[in-house]
Short mmCIF file of N, CA and C and ligand atoms in Angstrom, two decimals:
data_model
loop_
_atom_site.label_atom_id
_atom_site.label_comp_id
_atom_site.label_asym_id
_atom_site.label_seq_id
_atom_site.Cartn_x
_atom_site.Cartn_y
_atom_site.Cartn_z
N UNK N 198 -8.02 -22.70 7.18
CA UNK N 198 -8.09 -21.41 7.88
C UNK N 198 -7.36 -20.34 7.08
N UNK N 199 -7.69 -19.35 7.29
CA UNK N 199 -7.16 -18.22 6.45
C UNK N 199 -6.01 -17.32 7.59
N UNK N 200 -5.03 -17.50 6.70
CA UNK N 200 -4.26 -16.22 7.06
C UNK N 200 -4.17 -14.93 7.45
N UNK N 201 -5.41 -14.19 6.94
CA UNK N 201 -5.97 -12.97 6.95
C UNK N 201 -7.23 -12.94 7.64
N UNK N 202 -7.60 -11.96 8.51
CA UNK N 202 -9.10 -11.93 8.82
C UNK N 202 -9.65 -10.43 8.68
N UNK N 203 -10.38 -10.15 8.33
CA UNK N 203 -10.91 -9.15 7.96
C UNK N 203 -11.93 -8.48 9.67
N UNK N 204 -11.70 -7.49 9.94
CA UNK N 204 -12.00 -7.16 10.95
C UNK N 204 -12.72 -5.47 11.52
N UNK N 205 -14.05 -5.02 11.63
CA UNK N 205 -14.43 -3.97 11.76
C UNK N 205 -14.05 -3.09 12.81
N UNK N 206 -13.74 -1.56 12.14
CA UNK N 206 -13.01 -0.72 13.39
C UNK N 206 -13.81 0.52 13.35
N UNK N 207 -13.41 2.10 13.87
CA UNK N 207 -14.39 2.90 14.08
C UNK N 207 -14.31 3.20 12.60
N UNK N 208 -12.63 3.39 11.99
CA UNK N 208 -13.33 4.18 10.67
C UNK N 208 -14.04 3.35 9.18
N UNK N 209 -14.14 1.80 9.77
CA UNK N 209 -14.46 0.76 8.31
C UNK N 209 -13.62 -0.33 8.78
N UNK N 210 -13.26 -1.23 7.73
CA UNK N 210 -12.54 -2.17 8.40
C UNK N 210 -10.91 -2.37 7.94
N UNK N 211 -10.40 -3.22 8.65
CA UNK N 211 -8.87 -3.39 8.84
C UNK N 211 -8.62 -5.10 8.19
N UNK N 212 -7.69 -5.34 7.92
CA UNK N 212 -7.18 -6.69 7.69
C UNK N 212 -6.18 -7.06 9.00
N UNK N 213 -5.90 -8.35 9.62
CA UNK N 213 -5.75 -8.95 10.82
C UNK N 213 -4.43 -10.05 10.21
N UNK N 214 -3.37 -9.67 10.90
CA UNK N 214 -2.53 -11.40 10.43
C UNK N 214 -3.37 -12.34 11.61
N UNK N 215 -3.71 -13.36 11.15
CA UNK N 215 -4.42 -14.90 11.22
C UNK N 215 -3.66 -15.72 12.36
N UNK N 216 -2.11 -15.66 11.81
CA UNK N 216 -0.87 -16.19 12.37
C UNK N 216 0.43 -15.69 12.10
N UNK N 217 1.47 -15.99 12.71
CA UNK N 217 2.42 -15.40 12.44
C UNK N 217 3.47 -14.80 11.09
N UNK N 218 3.56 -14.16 10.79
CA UNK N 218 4.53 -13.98 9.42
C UNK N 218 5.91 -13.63 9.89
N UNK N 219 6.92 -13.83 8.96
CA UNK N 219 8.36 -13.65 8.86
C UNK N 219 8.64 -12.69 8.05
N UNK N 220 9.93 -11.74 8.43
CA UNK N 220 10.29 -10.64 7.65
C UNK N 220 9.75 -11.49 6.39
N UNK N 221 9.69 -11.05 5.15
CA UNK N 221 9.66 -11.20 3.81
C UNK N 221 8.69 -11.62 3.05
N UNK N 222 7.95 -12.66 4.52
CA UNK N 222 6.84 -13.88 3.81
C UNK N 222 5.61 -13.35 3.00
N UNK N 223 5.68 -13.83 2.05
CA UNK N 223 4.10 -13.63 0.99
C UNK N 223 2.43 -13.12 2.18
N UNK N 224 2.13 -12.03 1.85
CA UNK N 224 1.09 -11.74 2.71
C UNK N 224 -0.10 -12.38 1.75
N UNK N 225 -0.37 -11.88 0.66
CA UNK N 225 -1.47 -11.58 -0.13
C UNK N 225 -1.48 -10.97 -1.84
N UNK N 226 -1.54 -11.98 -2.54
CA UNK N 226 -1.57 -11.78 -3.87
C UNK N 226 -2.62 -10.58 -4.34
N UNK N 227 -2.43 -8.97 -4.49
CA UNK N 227 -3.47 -8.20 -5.34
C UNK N 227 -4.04 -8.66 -6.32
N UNK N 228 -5.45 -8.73 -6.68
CA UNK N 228 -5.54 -9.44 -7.85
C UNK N 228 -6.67 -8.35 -8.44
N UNK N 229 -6.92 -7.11 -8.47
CA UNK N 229 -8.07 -6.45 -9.05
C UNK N 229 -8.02 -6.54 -10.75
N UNK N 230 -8.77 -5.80 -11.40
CA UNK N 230 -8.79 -5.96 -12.31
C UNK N 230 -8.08 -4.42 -13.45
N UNK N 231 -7.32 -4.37 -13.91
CA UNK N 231 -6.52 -3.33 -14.68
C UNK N 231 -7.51 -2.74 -15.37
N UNK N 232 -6.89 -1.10 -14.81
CA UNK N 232 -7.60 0.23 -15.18
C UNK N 232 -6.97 0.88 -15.84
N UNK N 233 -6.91 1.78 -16.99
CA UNK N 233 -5.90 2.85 -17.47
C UNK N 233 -6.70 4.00 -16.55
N UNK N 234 -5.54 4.58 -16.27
CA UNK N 234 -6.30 5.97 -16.09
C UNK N 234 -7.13 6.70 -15.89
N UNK N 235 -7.08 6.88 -16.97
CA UNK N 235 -8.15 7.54 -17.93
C UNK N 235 -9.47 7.09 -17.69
N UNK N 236 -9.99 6.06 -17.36
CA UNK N 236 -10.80 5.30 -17.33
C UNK N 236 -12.05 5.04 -15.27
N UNK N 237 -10.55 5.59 -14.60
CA UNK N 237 -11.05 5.40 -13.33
C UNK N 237 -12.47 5.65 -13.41
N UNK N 238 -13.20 4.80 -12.31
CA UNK N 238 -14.64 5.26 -12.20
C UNK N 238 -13.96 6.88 -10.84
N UNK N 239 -15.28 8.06 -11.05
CA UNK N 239 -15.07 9.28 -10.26
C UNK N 239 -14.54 9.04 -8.83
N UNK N 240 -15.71 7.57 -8.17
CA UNK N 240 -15.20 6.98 -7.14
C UNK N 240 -14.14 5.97 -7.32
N UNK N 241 -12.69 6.46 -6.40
CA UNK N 241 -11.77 5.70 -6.66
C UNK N 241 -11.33 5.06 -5.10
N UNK N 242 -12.07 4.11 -4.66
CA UNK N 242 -11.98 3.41 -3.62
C UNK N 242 -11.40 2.42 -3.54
N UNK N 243 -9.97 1.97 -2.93
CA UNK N 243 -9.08 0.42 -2.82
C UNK N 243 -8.55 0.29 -4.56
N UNK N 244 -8.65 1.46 -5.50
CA UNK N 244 -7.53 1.03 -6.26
C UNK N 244 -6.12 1.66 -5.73
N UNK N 245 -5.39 1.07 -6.74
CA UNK N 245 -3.84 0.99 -6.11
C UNK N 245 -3.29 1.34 -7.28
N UNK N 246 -2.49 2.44 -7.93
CA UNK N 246 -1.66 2.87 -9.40
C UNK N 246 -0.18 1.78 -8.83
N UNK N 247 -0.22 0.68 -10.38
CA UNK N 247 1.08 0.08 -10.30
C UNK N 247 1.50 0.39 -11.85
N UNK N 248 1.44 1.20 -12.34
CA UNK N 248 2.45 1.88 -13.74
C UNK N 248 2.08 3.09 -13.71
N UNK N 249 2.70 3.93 -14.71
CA UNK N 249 2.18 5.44 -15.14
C UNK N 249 1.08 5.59 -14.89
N UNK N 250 0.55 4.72 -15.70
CA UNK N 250 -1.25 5.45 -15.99
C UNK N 250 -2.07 3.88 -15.74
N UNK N 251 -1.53 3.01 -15.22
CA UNK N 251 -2.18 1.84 -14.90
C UNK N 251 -2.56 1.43 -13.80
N UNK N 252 -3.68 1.42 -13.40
CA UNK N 252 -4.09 1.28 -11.91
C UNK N 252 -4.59 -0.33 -11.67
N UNK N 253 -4.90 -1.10 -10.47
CA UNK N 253 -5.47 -1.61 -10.58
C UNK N 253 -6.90 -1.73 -9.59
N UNK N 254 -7.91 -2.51 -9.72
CA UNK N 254 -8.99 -2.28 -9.10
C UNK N 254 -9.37 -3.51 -7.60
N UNK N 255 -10.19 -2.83 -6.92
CA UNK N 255 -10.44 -3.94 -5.95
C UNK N 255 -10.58 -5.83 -6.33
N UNK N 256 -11.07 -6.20 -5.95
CA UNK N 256 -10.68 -7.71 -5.81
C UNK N 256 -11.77 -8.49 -5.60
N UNK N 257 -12.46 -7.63 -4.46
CA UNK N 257 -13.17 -8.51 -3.55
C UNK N 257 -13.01 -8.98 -2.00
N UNK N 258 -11.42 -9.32 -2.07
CA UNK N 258 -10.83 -10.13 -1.10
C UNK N 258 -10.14 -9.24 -0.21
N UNK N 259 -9.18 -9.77 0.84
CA UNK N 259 -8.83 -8.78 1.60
C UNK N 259 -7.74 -7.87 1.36
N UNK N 260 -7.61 -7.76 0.10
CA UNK N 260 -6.46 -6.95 -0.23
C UNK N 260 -7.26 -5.27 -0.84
N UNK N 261 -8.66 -5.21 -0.59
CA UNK N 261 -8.90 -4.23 -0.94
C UNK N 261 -9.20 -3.50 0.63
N UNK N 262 -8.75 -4.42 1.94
CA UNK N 262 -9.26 -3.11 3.11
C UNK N 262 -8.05 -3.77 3.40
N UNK N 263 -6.73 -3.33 3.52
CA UNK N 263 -5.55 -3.00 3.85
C UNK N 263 -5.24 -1.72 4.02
N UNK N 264 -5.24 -1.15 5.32
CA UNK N 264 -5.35 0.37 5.70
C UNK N 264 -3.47 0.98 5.09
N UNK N 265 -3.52 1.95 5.39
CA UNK N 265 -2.58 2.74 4.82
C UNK N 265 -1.89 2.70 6.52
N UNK N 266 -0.39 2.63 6.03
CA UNK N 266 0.30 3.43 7.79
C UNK N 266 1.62 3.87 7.53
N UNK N 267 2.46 5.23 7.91
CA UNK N 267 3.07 5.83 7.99
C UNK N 267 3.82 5.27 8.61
N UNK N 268 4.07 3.72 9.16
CA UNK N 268 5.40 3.29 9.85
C UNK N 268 4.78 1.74 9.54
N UNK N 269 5.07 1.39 8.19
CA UNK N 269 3.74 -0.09 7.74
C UNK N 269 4.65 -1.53 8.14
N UNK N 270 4.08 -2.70 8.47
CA UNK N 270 4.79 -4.00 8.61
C UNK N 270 4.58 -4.46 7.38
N UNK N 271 4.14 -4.00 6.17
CA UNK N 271 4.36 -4.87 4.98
C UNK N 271 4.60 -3.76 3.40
N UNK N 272 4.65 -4.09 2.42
CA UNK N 272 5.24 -3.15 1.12
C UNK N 272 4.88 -4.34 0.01
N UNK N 273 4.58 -3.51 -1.22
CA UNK N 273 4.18 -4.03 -2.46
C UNK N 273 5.32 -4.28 -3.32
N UNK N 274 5.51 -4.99 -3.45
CA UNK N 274 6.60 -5.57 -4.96
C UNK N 274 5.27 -5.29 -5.96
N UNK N 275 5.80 -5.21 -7.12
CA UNK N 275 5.01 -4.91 -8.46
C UNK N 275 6.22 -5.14 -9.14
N UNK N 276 5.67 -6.50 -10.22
CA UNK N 276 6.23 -6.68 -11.02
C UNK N 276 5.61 -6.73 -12.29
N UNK N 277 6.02 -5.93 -13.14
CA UNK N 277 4.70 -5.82 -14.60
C UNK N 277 3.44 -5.81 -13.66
N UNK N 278 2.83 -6.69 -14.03
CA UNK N 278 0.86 -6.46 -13.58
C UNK N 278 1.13 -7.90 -11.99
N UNK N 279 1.88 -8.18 -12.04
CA UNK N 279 2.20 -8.76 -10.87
C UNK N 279 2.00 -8.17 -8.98
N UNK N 280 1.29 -8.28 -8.84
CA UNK N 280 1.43 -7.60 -6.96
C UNK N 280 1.39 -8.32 -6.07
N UNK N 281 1.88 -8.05 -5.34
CA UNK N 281 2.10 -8.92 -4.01
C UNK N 281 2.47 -8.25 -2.90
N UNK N 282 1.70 -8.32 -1.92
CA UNK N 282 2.46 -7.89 -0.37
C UNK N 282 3.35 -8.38 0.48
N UNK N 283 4.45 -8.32 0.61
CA UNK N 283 4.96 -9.22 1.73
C UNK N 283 5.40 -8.06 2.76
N UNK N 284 5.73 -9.25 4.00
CA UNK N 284 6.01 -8.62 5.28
C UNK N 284 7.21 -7.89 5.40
N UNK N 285 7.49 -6.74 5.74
CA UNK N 285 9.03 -6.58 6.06
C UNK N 285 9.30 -6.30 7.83
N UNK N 286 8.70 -6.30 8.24
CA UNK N 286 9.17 -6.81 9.25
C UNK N 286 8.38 -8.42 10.12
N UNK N 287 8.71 -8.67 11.22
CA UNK N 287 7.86 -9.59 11.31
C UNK N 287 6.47 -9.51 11.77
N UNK N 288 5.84 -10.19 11.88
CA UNK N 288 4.23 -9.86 12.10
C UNK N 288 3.61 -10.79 13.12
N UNK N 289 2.99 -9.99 14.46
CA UNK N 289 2.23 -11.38 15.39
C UNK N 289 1.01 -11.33 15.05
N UNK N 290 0.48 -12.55 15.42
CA UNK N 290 -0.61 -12.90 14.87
C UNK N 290 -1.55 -11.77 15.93
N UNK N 291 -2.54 -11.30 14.94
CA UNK N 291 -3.38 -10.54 15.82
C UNK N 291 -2.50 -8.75 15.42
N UNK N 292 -2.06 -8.71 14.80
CA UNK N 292 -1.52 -7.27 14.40
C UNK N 292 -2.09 -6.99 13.07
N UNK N 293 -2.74 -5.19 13.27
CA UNK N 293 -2.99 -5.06 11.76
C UNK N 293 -2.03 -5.13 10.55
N UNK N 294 -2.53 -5.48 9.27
CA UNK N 294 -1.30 -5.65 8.47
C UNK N 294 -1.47 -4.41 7.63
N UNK N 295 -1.01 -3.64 7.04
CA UNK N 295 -0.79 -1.87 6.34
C UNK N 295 0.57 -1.90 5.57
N UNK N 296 0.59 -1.23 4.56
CA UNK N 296 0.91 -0.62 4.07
C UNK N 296 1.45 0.52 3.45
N UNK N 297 2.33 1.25 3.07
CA UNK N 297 2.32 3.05 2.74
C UNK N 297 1.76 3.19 1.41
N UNK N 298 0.50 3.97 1.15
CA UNK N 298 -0.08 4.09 0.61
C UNK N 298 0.72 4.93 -0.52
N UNK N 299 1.66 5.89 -0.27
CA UNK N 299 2.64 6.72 -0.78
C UNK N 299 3.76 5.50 -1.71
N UNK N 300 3.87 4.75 -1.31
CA UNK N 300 4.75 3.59 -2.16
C UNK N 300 4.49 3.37 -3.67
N UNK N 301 2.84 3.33 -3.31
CA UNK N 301 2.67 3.26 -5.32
C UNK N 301 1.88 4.62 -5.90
N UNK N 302 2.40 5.60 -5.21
CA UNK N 302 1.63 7.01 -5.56
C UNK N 302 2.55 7.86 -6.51
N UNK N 303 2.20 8.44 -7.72
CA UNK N 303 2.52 9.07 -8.24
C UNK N 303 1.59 9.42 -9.74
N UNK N 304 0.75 10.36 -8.93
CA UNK N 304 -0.20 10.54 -9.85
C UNK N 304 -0.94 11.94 -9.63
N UNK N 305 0.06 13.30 -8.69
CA UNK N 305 -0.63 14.51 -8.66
C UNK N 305 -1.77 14.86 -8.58
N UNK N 306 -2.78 14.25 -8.34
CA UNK N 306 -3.82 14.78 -8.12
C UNK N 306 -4.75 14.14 -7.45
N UNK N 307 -4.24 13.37 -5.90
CA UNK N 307 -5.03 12.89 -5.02
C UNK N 307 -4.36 12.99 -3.65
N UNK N 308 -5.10 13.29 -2.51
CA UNK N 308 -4.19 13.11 -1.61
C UNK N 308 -5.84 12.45 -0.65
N UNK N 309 -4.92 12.30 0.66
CA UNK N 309 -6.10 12.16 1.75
C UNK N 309 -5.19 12.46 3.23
N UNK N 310 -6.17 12.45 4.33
CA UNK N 310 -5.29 12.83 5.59
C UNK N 310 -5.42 11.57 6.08
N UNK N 311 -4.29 11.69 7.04
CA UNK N 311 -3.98 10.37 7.37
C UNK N 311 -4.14 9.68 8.92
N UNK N 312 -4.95 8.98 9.19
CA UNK N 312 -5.19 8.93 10.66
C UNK N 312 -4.65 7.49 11.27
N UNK N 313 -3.67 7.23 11.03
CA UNK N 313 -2.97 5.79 10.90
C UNK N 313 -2.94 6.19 12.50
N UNK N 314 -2.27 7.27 13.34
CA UNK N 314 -2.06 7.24 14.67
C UNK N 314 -0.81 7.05 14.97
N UNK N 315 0.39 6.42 13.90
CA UNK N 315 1.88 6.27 14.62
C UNK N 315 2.71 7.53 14.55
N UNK N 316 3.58 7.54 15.75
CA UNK N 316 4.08 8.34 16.27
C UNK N 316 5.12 9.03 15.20
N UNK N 317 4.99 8.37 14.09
CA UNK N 317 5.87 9.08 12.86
C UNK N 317 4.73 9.22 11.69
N UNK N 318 3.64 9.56 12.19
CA UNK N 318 2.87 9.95 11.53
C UNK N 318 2.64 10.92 10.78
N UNK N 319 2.86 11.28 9.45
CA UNK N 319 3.15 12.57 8.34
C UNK N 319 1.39 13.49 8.47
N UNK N 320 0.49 12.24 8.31
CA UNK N 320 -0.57 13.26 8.90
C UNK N 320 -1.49 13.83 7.36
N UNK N 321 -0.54 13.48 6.29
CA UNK N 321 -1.29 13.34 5.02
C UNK N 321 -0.49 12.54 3.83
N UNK N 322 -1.54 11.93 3.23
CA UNK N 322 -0.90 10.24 2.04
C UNK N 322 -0.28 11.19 1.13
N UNK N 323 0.27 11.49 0.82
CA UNK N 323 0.65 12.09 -0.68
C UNK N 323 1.42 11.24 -1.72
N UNK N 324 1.97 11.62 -2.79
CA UNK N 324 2.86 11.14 -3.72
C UNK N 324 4.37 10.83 -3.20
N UNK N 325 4.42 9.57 -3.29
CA UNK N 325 6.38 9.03 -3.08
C UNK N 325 6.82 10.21 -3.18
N UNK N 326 7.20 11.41 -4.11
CA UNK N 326 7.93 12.11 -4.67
C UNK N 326 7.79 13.25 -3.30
N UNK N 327 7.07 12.98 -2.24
CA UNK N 327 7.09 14.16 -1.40
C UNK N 327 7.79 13.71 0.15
N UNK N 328 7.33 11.95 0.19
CA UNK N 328 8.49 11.39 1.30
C UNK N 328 9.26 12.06 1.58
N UNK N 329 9.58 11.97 3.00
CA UNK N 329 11.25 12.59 3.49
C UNK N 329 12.39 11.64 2.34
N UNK N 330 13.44 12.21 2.27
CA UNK N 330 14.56 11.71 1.44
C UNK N 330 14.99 9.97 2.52
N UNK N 331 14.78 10.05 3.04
CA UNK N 331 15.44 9.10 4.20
C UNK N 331 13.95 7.83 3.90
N UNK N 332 13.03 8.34 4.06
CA UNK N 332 11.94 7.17 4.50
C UNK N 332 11.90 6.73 2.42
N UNK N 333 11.93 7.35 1.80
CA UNK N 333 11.98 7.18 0.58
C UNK N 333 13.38 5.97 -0.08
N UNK N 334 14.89 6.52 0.82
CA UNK N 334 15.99 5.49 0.40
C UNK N 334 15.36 4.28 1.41
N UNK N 335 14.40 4.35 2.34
CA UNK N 335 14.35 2.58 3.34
C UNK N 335 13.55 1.93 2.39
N UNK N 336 12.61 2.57 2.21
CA UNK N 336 11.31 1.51 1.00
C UNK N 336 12.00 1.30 -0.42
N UNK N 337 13.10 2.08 -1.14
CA UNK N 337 13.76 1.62 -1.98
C UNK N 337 14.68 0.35 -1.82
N UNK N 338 15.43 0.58 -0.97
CA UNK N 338 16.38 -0.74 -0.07
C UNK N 338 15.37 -1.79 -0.17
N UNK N 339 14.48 -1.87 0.99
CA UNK N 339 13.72 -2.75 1.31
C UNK N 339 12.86 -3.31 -0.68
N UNK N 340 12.97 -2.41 -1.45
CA UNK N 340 12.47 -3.38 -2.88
C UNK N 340 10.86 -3.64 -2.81
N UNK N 341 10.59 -2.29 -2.34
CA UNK N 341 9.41 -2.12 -2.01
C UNK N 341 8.26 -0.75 -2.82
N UNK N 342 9.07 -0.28 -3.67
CA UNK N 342 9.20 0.82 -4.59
C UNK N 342 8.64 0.52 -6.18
N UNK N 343 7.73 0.71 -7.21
CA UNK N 343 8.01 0.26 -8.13
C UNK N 343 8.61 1.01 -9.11
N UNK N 344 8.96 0.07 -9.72
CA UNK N 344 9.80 0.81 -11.04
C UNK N 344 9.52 2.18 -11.86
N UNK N 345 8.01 2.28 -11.87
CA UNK N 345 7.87 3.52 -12.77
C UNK N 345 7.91 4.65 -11.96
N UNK N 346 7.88 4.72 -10.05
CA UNK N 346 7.99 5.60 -9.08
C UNK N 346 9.62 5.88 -9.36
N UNK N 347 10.49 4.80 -9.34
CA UNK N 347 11.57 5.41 -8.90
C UNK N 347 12.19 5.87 -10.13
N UNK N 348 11.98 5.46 -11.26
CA UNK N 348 11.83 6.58 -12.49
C UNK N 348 11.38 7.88 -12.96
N UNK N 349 10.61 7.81 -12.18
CA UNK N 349 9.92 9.08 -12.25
C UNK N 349 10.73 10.23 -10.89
N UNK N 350 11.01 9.39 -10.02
CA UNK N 350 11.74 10.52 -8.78
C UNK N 350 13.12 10.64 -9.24
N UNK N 351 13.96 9.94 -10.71
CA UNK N 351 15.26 10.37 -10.89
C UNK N 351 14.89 11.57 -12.52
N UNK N 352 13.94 11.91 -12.32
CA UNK N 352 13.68 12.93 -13.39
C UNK N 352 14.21 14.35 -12.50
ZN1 ZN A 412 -0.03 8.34 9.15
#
């Protein structure tokens, strides 16, 4: 049985925890295929920027419909070309699993609006570098930040 279920909603579809997760536990290995830049196709749908200018691409699997949310139960470690989701808080089975799309953003020239619905809802995805100062030090703590973001926000 799978951990993940993939599940249709009004705006497309959502990813589902299966069963229960624990603060920390391994959600879902990213596995797309590495893009420079430069290179994006015009349509840039379910990639994810994990370096400067290095993106990576969908998968296939359910790590490319992981919705975006402004108050998320899980965060990306990126290590080199390494990704992984885990939980930070805990997760019941039957809850969508999301992400902040703003975590691996830093690339000026994309945004989208944001219809996640939580009550700390910013209302548009933008670049880490525009986070409140506060929601920016929790996803750093939490080790949820990658390296070339938080390099780039001590410029
Ligand atoms: Zn939102």
């Amino acid at each position: 049985m799978n951990n993940l279920k993939l599940v249709k909603t009004k705006l497309g579809k959502a990813v589902y925890a299966n069963k229960k997760f624990e603060k920390g536990e391994e959600i879902i290995e990213f596995k797309g295929e590495l893009i420079e830049y430069d290179n994006l196709p015009k349509k840039v749908d379910h990639y994810i920027q994990i370096g400067k200018t290095l993106n990576m691409g969908p998968s296939g699997d359910f790590d490319d419909f992981i919705n975006h949310s402004c108050n998320p139960n899980c965060g990306l470690i990126v290590n080199d070309t390494k990704v992984t989701l885990i939980a930070i808080t805990q997760i019941r089975k039957d809850e969508e699993i999301s992400f902040d799309y703003s975590t691996t953003m830093d690339e000026d020239d994309w945004e989208m609006d944001c219809l996640c619905e939580d009550k700390e809802c910013r209302k548009r995805i933008r670049d880490f570098k525009y986070l409140p100062k506060e929601v920016q030090d929790k996803y750093i703590k939490l080790g949820i930040v990658p390296k070339f973001i938080i390099e780039s926000i001590k410029r």
